[in-house]
Short mmCIF file of N, CA and C in Angstrom, two decimals:
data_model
loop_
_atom_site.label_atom_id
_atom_site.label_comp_id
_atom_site.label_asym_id
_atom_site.label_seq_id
_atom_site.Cartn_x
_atom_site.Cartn_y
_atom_site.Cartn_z
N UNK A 632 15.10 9.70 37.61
CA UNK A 632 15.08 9.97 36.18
C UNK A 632 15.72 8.79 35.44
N UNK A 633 15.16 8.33 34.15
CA UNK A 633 15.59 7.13 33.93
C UNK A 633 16.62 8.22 32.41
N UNK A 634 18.05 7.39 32.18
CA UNK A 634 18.26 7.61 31.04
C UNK A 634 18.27 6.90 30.11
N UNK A 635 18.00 7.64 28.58
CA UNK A 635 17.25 7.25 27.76
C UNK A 635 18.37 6.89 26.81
N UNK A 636 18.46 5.29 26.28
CA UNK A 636 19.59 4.90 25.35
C UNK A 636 18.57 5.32 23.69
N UNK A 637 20.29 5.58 22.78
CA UNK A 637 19.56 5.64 21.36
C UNK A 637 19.22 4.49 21.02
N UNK A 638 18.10 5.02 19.73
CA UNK A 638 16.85 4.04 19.19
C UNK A 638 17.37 2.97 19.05
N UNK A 639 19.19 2.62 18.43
CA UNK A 639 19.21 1.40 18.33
C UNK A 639 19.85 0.82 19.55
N UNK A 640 20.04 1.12 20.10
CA UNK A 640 20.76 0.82 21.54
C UNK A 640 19.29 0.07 22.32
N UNK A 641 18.28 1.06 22.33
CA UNK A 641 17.44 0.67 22.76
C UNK A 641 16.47 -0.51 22.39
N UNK A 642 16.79 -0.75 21.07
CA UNK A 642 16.12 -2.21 20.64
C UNK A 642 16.74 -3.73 20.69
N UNK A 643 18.35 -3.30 20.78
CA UNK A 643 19.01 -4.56 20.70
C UNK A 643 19.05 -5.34 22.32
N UNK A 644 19.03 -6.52 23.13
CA UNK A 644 18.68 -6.95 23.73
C UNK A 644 19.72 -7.39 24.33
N UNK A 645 20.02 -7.44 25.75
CA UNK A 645 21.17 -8.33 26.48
C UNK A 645 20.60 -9.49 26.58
N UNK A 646 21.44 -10.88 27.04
CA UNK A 646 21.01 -11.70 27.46
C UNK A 646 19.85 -11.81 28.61
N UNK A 647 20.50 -11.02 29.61
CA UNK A 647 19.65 -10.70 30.92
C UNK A 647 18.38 -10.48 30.44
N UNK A 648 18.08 -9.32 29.34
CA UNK A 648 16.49 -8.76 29.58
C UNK A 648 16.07 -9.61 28.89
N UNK A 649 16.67 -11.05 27.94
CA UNK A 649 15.88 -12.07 27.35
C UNK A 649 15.56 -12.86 28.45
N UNK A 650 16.45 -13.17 29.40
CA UNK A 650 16.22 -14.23 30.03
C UNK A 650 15.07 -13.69 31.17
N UNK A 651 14.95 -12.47 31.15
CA UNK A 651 13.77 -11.92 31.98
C UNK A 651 12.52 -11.66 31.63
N UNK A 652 12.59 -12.31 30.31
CA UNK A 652 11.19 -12.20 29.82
C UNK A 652 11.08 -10.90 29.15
N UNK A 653 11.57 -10.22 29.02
CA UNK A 653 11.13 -8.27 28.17
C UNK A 653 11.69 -8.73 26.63
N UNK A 654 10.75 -8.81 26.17
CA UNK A 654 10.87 -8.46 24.72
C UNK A 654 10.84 -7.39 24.11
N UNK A 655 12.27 -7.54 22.87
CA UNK A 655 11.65 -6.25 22.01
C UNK A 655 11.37 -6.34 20.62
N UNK A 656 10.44 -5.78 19.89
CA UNK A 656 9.63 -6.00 18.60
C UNK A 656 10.74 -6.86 17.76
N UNK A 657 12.08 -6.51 17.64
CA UNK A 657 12.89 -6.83 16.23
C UNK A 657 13.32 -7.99 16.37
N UNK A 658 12.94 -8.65 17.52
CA UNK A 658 13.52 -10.09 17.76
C UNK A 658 12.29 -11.35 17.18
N UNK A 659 11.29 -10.40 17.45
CA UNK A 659 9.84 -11.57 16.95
C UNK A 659 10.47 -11.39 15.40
N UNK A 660 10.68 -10.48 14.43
CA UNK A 660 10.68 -10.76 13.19
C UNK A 660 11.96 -11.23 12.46
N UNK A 661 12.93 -11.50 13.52
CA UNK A 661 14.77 -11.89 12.97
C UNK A 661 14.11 -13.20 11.79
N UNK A 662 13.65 -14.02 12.32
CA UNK A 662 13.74 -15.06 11.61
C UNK A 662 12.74 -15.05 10.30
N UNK A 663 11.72 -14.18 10.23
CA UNK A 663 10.66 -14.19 9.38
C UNK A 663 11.18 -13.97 7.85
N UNK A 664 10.56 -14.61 7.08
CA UNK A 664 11.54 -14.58 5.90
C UNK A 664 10.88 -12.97 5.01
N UNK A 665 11.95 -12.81 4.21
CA UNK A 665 11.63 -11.69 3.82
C UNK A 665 10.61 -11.27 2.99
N UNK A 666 9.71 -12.19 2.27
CA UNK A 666 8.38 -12.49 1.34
C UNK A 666 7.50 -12.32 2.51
N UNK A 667 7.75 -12.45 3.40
CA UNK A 667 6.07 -12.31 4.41
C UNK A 667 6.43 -10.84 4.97
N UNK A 668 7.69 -10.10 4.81
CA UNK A 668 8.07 -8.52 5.77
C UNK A 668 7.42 -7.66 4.07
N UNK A 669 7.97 -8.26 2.73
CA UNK A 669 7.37 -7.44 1.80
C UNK A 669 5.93 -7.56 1.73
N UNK A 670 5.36 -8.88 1.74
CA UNK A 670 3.56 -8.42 1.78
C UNK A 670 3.19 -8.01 3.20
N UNK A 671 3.85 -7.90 4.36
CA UNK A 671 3.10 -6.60 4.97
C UNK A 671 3.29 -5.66 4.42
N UNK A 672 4.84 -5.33 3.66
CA UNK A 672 4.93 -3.65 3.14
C UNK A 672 4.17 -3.14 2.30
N UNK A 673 3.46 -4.22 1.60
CA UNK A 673 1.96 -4.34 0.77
C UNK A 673 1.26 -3.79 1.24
N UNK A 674 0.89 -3.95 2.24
CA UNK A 674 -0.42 -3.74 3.12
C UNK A 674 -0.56 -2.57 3.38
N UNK A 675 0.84 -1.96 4.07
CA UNK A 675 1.09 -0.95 4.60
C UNK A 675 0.87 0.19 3.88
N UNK A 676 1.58 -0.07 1.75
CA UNK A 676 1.15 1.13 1.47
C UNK A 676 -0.34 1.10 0.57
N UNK A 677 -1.21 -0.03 0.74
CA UNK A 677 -2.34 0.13 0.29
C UNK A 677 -2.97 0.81 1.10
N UNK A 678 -2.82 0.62 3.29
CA UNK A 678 -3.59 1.20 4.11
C UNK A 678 -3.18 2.58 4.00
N UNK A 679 -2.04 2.92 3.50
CA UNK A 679 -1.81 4.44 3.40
C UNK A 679 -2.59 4.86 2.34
N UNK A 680 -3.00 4.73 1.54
CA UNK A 680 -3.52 4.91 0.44
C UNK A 680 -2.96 5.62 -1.01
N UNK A 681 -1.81 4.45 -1.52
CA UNK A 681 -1.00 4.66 -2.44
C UNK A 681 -1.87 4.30 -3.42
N UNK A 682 -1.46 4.88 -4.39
CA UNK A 682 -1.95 4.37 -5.42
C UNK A 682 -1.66 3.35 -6.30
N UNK A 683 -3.20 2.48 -6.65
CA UNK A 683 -2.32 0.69 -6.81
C UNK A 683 -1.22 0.63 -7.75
N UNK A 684 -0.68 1.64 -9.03
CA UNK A 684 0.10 1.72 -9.33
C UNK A 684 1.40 1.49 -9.12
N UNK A 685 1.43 2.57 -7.80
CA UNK A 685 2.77 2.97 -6.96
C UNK A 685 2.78 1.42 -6.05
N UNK A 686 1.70 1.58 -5.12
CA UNK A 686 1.90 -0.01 -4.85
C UNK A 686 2.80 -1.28 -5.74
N UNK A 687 2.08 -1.53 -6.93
CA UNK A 687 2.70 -2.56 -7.70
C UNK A 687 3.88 -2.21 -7.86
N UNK A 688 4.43 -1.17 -8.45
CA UNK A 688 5.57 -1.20 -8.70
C UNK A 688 6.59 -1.15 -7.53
N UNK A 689 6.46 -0.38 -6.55
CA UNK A 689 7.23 -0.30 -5.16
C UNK A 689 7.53 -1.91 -5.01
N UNK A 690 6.44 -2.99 -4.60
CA UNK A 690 6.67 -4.08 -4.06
C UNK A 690 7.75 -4.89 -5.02
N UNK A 691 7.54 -4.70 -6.63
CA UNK A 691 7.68 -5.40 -7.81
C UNK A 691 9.06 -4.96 -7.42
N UNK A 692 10.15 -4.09 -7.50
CA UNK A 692 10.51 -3.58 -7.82
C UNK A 692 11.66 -3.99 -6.55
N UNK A 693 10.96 -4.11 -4.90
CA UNK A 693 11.44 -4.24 -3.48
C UNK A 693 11.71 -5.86 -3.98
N UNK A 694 10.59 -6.93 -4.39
CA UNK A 694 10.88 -8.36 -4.74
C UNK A 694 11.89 -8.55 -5.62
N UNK A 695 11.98 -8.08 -6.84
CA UNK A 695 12.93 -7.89 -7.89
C UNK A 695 14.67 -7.77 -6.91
N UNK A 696 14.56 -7.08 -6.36
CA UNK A 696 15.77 -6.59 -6.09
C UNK A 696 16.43 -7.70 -5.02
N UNK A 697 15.63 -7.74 -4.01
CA UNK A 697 15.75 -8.81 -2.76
C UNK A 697 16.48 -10.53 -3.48
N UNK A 698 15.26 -10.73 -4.39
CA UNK A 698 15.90 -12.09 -5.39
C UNK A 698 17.11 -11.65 -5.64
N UNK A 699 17.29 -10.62 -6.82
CA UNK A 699 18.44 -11.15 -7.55
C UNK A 699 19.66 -10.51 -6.42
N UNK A 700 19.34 -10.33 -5.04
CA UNK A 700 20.90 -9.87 -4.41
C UNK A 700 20.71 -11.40 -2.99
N UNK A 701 19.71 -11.89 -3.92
CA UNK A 701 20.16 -13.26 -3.02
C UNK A 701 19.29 -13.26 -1.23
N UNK A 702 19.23 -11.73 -0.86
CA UNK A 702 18.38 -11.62 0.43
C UNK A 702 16.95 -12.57 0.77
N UNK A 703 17.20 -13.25 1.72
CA UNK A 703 15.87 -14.01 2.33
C UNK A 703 15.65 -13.53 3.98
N UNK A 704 16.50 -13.56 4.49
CA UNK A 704 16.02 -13.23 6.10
C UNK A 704 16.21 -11.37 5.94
N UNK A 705 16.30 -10.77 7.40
CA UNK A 705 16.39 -9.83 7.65
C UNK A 705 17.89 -9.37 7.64
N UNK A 706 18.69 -10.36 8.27
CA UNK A 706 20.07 -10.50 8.26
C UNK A 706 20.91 -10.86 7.60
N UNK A 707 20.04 -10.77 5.93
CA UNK A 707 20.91 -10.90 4.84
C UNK A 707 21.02 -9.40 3.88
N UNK A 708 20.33 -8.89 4.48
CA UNK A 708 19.87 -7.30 4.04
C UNK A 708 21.38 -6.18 4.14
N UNK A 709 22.56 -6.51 2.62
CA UNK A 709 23.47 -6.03 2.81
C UNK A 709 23.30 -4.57 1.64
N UNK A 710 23.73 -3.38 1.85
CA UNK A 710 23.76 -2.52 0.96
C UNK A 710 25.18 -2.74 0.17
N UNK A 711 25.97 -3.12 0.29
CA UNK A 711 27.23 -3.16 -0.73
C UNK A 711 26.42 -4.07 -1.89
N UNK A 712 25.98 -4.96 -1.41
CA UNK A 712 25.76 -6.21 -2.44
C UNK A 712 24.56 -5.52 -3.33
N UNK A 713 23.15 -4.33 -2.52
CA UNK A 713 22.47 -4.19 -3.61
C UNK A 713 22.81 -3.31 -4.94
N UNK A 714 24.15 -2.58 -4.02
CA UNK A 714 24.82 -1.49 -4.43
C UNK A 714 25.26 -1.95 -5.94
N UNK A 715 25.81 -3.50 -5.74
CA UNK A 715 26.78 -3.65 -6.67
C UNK A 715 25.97 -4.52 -7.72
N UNK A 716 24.34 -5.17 -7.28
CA UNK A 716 23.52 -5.32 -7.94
C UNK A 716 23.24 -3.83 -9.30
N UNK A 717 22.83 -3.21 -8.60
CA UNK A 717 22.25 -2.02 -9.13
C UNK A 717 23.29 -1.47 -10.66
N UNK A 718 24.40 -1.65 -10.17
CA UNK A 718 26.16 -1.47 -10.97
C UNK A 718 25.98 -2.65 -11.93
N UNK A 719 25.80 -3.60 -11.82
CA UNK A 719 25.69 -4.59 -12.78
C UNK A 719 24.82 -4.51 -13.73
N UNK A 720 23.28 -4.06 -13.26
CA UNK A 720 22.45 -3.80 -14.22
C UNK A 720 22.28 -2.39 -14.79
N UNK A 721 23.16 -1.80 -14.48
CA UNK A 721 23.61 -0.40 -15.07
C UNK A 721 24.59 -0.73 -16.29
N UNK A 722 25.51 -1.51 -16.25
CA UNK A 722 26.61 -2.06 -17.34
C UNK A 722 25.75 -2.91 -18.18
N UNK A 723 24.74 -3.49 -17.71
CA UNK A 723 23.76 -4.60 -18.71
C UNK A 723 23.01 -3.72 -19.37
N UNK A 724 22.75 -2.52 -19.20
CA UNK A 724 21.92 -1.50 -20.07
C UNK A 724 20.85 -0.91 -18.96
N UNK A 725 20.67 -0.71 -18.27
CA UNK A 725 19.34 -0.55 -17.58
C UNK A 725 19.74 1.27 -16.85
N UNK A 726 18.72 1.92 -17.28
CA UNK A 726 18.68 3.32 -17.29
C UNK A 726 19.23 3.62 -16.02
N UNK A 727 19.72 4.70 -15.61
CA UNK A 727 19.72 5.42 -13.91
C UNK A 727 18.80 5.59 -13.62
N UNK A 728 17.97 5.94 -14.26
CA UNK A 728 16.56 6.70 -13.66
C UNK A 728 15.76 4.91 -13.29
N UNK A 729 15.86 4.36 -13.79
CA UNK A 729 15.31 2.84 -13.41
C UNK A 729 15.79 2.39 -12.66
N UNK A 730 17.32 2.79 -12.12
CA UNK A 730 18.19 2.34 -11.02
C UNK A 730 18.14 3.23 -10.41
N UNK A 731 17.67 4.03 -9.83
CA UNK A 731 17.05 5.30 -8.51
C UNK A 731 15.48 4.54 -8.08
N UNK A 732 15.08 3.79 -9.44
CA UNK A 732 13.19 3.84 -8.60
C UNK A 732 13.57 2.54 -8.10
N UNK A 733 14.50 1.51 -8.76
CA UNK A 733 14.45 0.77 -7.55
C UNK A 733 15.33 0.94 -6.38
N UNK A 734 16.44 1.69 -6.14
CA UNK A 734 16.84 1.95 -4.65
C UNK A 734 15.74 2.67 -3.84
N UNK A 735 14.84 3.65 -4.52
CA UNK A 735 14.04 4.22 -4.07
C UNK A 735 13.40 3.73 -2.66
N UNK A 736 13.03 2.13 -3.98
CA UNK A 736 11.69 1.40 -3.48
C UNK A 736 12.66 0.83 -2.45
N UNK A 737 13.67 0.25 -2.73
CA UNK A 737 14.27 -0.79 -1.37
C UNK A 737 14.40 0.18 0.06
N UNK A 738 14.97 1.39 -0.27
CA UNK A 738 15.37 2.39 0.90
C UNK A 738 13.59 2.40 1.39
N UNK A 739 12.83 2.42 0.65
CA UNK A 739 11.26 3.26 1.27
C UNK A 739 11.22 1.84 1.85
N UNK A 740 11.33 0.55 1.97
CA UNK A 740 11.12 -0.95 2.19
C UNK A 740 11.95 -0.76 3.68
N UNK A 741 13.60 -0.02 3.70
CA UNK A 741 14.42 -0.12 4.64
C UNK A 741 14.02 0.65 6.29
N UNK A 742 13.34 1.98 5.37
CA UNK A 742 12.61 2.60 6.53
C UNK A 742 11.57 1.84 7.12
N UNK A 743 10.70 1.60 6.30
CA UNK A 743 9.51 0.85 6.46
C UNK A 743 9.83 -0.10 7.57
N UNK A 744 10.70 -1.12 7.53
CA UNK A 744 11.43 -2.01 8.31
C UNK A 744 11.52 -1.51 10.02
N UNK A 745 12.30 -0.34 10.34
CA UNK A 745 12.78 0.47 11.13
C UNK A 745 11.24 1.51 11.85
N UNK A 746 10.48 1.48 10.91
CA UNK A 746 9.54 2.37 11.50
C UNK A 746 8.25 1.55 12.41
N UNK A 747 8.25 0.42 11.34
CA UNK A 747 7.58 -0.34 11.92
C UNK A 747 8.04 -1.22 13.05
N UNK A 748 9.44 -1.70 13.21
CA UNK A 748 10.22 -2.19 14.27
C UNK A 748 10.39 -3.76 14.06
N UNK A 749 10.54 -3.62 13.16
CA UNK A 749 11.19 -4.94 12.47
C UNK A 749 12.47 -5.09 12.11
N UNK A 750 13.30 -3.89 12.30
CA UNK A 750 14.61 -4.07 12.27
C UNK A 750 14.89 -2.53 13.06
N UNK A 751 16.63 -2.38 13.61
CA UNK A 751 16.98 -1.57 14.21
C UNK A 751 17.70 -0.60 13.54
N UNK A 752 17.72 -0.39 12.31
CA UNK A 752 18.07 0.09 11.09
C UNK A 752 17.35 -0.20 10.16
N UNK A 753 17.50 1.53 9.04
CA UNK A 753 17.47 1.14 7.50
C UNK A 753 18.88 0.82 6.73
N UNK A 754 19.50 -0.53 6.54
CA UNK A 754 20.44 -1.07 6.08
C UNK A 754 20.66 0.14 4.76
N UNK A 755 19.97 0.17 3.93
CA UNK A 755 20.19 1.20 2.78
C UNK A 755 19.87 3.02 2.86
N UNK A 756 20.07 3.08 4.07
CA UNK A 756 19.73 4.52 4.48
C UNK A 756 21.00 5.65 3.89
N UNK A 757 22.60 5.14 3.62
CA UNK A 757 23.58 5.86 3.45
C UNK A 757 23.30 5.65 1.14
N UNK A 758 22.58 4.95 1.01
CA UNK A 758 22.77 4.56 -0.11
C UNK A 758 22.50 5.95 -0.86
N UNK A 759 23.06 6.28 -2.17
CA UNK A 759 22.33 7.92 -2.79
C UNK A 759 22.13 7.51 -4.43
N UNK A 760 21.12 8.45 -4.76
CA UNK A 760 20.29 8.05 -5.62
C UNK A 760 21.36 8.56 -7.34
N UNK A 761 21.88 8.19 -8.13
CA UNK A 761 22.62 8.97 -8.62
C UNK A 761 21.81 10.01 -10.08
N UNK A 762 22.78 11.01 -10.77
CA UNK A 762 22.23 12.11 -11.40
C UNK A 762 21.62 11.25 -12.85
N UNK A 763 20.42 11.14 -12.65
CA UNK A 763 19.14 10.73 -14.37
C UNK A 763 19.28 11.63 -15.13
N UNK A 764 20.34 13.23 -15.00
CA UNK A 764 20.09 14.10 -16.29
C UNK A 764 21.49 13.84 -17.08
N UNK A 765 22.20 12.74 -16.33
CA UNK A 765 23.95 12.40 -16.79
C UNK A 765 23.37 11.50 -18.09
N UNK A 766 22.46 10.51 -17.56
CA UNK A 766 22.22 9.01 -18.80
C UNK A 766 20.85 9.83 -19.01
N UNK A 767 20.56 11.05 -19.89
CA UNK A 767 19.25 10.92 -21.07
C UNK A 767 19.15 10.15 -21.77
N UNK A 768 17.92 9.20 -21.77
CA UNK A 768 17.33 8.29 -22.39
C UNK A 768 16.87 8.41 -23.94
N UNK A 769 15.60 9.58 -23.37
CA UNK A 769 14.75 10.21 -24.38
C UNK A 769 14.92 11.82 -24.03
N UNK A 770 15.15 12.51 -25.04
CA UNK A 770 15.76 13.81 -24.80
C UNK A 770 13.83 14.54 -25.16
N UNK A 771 13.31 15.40 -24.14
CA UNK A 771 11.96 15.66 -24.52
C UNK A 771 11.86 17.05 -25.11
N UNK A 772 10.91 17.34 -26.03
CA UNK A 772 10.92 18.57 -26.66
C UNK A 772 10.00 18.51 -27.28
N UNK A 773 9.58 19.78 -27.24
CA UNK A 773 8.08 20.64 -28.00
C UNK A 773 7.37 19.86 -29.20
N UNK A 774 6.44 19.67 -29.72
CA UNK A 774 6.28 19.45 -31.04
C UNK A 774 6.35 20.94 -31.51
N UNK A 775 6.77 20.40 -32.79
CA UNK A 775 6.15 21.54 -34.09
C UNK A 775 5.00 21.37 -33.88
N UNK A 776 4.71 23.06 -35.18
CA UNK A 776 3.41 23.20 -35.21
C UNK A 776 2.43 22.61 -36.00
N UNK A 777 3.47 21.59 -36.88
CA UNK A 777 3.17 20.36 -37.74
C UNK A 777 2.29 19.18 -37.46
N UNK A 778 3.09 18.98 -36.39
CA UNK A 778 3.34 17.80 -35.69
C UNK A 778 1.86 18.00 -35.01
N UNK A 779 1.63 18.92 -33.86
CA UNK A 779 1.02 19.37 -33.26
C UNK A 779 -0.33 18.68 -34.06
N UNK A 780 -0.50 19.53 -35.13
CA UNK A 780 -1.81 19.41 -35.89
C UNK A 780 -1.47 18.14 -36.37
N UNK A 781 -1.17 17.44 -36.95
CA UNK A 781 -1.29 15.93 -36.95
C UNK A 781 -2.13 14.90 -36.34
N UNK A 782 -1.37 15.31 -34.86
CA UNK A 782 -1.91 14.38 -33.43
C UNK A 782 -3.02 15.21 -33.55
N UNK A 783 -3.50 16.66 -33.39
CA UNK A 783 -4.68 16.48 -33.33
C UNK A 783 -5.90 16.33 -34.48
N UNK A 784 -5.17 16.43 -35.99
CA UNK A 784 -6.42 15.57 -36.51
C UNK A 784 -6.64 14.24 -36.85
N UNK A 785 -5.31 13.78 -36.45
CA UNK A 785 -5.02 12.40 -36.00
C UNK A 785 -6.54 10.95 -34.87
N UNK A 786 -6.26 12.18 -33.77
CA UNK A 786 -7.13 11.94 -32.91
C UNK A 786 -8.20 11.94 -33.17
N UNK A 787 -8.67 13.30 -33.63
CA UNK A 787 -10.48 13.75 -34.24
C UNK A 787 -10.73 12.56 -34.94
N UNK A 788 -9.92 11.65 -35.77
CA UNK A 788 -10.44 10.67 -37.32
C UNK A 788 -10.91 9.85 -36.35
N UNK A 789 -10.03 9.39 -35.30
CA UNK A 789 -10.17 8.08 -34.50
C UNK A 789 -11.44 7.48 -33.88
N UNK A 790 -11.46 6.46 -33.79
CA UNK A 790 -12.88 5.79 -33.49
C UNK A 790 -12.47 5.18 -32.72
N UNK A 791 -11.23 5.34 -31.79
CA UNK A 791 -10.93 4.28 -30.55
C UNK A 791 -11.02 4.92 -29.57
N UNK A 792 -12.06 4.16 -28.22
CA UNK A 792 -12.25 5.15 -27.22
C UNK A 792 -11.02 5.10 -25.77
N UNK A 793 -10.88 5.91 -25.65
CA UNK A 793 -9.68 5.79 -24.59
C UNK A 793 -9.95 6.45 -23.12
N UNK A 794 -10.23 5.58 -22.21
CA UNK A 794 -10.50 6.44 -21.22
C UNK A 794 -11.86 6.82 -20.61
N UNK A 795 -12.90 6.38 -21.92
CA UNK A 795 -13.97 6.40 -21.88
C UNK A 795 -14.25 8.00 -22.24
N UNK A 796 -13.22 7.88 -23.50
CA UNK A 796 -13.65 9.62 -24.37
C UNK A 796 -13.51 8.99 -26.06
N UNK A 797 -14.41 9.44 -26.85
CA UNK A 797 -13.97 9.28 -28.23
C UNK A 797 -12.69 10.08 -28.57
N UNK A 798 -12.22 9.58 -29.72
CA UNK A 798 -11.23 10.43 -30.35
C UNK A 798 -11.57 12.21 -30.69
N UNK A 799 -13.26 12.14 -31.04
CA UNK A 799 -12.90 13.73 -31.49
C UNK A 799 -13.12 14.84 -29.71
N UNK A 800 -13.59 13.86 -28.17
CA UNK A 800 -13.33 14.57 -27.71
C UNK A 800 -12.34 14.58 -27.05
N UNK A 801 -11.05 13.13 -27.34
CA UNK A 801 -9.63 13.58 -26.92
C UNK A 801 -8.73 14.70 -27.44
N UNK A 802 -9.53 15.01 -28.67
CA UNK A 802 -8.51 16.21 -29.44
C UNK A 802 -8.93 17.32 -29.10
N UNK A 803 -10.06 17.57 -28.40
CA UNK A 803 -10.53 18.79 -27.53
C UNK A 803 -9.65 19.25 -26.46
#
């Protein structure tokens, strides 16, 4: 019976099993810089079939973050530093709820990493997303029944097509 070391136990490498030729996946990508690990993560969630939306912004959002915390290899991939990224542009004005979609995206980038076997960890796996109902932005609420009728005879006048509907059948 062979026993079985944990996942990361099991990826990191002694000298011996290098010098014996056994490779394991996370060593081909140590050196690969981190612009060629995000456009596979491209790939990955177009073949899943995200929507190009979610795509753009996930990657935008994974690049964005990687720059400004300075990360290029795999082994520069620190969570204090994106942590304290994220803190900085929270004091510069930038919403919570905008600072959750991008930890989001880096943590969904960190797994991604780990699942695919490009690293032996998600570095941002302990990271937590904090409360978006503390910083309301835009507080949302009902229209009147004013209002209501406005937008919709607003719409009916309109001659701009949106969507590939006229205005009087967006107010439908």
């Amino acid at each position: 019976a062979t026993i079985k070391r944990p996942r990361s136990a099991r990826w990191r490498t002694s000298r011996r099993e290098r010098s014996a030729g056994e490779h394991r996946p996370v060593e081909s990508h140590r050196q690969t810089s981190l612009v060629e690990h995000v456009a596979a993560f491209r790939q990955c969630l177009i073949a899943k079939g995200n929507s190009p939306r979610h795509n753009r912004q996930s990657v935008s959002a994974v690049t964005a973050a990687l720059k400004a915390c300075g990360f290029r290899k795999l082994a520069d991939l620190k969570p204090g530093r994106l942590a304290t990224w994220l803190s900085d542009q929270r004091a510069a004005g930038l919403g919570v709820a905008t600072s959750n979609h991008y930890l989001v995206a880096v943590k969904s980038f960190g797994q991604w990493l780990l699942k695919d076997r490009r690293w032996p960890e998600n570095p941002f796996a302990h990271l937590s997303r904090l409360n978006g109902r503390a910083d309301v932005r835009r507080e949302r609420r009902v229209l009147t029944t004013g209002e209501l009728s406005r937008l919709i005879h607003t719409t009916e006048a309109s001659e701009t097509t949106f969507r590939g509907l006229s205005g009087p059948d967006c107010a439908t």
